C-alpha positions as a Python dict, from the first residue, in 0.01 Angstrom:
ca = {
    (1, 'M'): (0, 0, 0),
    (2, 'K'): (-250, 48, -279),
    (3, 'V'): (-198, 425, -276),
    (4, 'T'): (175, 384, -340),
    (5, 'N'): (113, 145, -630),
    (6, 'K'): (-145, 383, -775),
    (7, 'R'): (97, 677, -750),
    (8, 'A'): (378, 476, -906),
    (9, 'A'): (150, 363, -1189),
    (10, 'T'): (36, 722, -1252),
    (11, 'A'): (396, 847, -1258),
    (12, 'L'): (500, 567, -1494),
    (13, 'A'): (206, 637, -1726),
    (14, 'A'): (289, 1009, -1733),
    (15, 'E'): (654, 936, -1812),
    (16, 'V'): (566, 693, -2090),
    (17, 'G'): (318, 943, -2234),
    (18, 'V'): (575, 1224, -2239),
    (19, 'R'): (834, 998, -2400),
    (20, 'L'): (588, 887, -2668),
    (21, 'A'): (491, 1248, -2741),
    (22, 'L'): (856, 1351, -2775),
    (23, 'F'): (931, 1053, -3000),
    (24, 'A'): (632, 1140, -3219),
    (25, 'A'): (751, 1502, -3245),
    (26, 'F'): (1097, 1375, -3343),
    (27, 'L'): (953, 1150, -3614),
    (28, 'V'): (736, 1427, -3757),
    (29, 'T'): (1027, 1670, -3777),
    (30, 'E'): (1255, 1409, -3933),
    (31, 'L'): (1008, 1301, -4199),
    (32, 'L'): (907, 1650, -4315),
    (33, 'P'): (1082, 1784, -4625),
    (34, 'P'): (1346, 2046, -4554),
    (35, 'F'): (1247, 2410, -4571),
    (36, 'Q'): (1402, 2572, -4876),
    (37, 'R'): (1389, 2946, -4909),
    (38, 'L'): (1457, 3138, -5226),
    (39, 'I'): (1681, 3440, -5184),
    (40, 'Q'): (1533, 3742, -5356),
    (41, 'P'): (1751, 3958, -5584),
    (42, 'E'): (1711, 4252, -5347),
    (43, 'E'): (1864, 4044, -5068),
    (44, 'M'): (2168, 3946, -5272),
    (45, 'W'): (2291, 4304, -5249),
    (46, 'L'): (2318, 4266, -4871),
    (47, 'Y'): (2523, 3948, -4902),
    (48, 'R'): (2757, 4099, -5159),
    (49, 'N'): (2808, 4430, -4972),
    (50, 'P'): (2842, 4348, -4601),
    (51, 'S'): (2999, 4683, -4512),
    (52, 'S'): (2703, 4878, -4639),
    (53, 'P'): (2523, 5155, -4447),
    (54, 'S'): (2283, 4888, -4322),
    (55, 'S'): (2553, 4779, -4076),
    (56, 'P'): (2626, 5096, -3875),
    (57, 'R'): (2977, 5194, -3774),
    (58, 'W'): (2874, 5264, -3415),
    (59, 'L'): (2875, 4888, -3349),
    (60, 'Q'): (3255, 4894, -3351),
    (61, 'Y'): (3415, 4969, -3013),
    (62, 'S'): (3690, 5224, -2975),
    (63, 'W'): (4004, 5159, -2770),
    (64, 'P'): (3889, 5362, -2464),
    (65, 'D'): (3572, 5152, -2445),
    (66, 'V'): (3775, 4831, -2455),
    (67, 'L'): (4025, 4961, -2197),
    (68, 'A'): (3752, 5076, -1956),
    (69, 'G'): (3554, 4753, -1997),
    (70, 'S'): (3857, 4535, -1932),
    (71, 'A'): (3950, 4742, -1623),
    (72, 'I'): (3597, 4708, -1484),
    (73, 'G'): (3597, 4334, -1558),
    (74, 'L'): (3935, 4277, -1393),
    (75, 'T'): (3827, 4477, -1087),
    (76, 'F'): (3511, 4272, -1040),
    (77, 'A'): (3694, 3945, -1106),
    (78, 'Y'): (3962, 4024, -847),
    (79, 'S'): (3707, 4135, -586),
    (80, 'C'): (3513, 3812, -637),
    (81, 'Y'): (3835, 3612, -616),
    (82, 'R'): (3932, 3781, -289),
    (83, 'Q'): (3605, 3675, -125),
    (84, 'Y'): (3717, 3313, -131),
    (85, 'Y'): (4098, 3315, -170),
    (86, 'P'): (4394, 3498, -9),
    (87, 'P'): (4587, 3769, -200),
    (88, 'L'): (4776, 3664, -511),
    (89, 'M'): (5114, 3741, -349),
    (90, 'D'): (5042, 3491, -71),
    (91, 'A'): (5212, 3150, -91),
    (92, 'E'): (4875, 2981, -28),
    (93, 'C'): (4682, 3175, -293),
    (94, 'H'): (4571, 2851, -458),
    (95, 'R'): (4386, 2734, -146),
    (96, 'P'): (4048, 2875, -33),
    (97, 'L'): (4027, 3084, 280),
    (98, 'P'): (3929, 2887, 592),
    (99, 'L'): (3569, 2914, 699),
    (100, 'S'): (3501, 3157, 982),
    (101, 'P'): (3562, 2974, 1310),
    (102, 'A'): (3269, 2913, 1540),
    (103, 'L'): (3248, 3109, 1863),
    (104, 'P'): (3383, 2927, 2169),
    (105, 'A'): (3125, 2805, 2419),
    (106, 'T'): (3210, 3090, 2660),
    (107, 'Q'): (3123, 3355, 2400),
    (108, 'K'): (2801, 3202, 2273),
    (109, 'Q'): (2490, 3399, 2354),
    (110, 'P'): (2219, 3216, 2550),
    (111, 'H'): (1898, 3148, 2358),
    (112, 'N'): (1628, 3394, 2463),
    (113, 'P'): (1280, 3262, 2376),
    (114, 'Q'): (1125, 3614, 2405),
    (115, 'P'): (1374, 3856, 2247),
    (116, 'F'): (1132, 4148, 2211),
    (117, 'C'): (975, 4135, 2556),
    (118, 'V'): (945, 4489, 2696),
}
């Protein structure tokens, strides 16, 4: 009985210690002055000219990329859907497929304790 009380006391002390440490971290971050950064004149050019050569054009996708990506996404989504649900044309397509039925007792294999005995 003493071991259980000792474990419970240790767990409670650890929890209280963690909560106090988190509360102290919260207080320290709340009481610190906010970080204020001065924007340099060289940086203002980037804010005023967002379509500059610093943002390359190759980040924009062309229509074949979008078409191929959406086709791949729809294919994977439908194959994942079909693992758990019947085809979309089925009247019961909103209900999951039934789980695979268990084998009847006559078809069950007997348990062999030594399967690799030669």
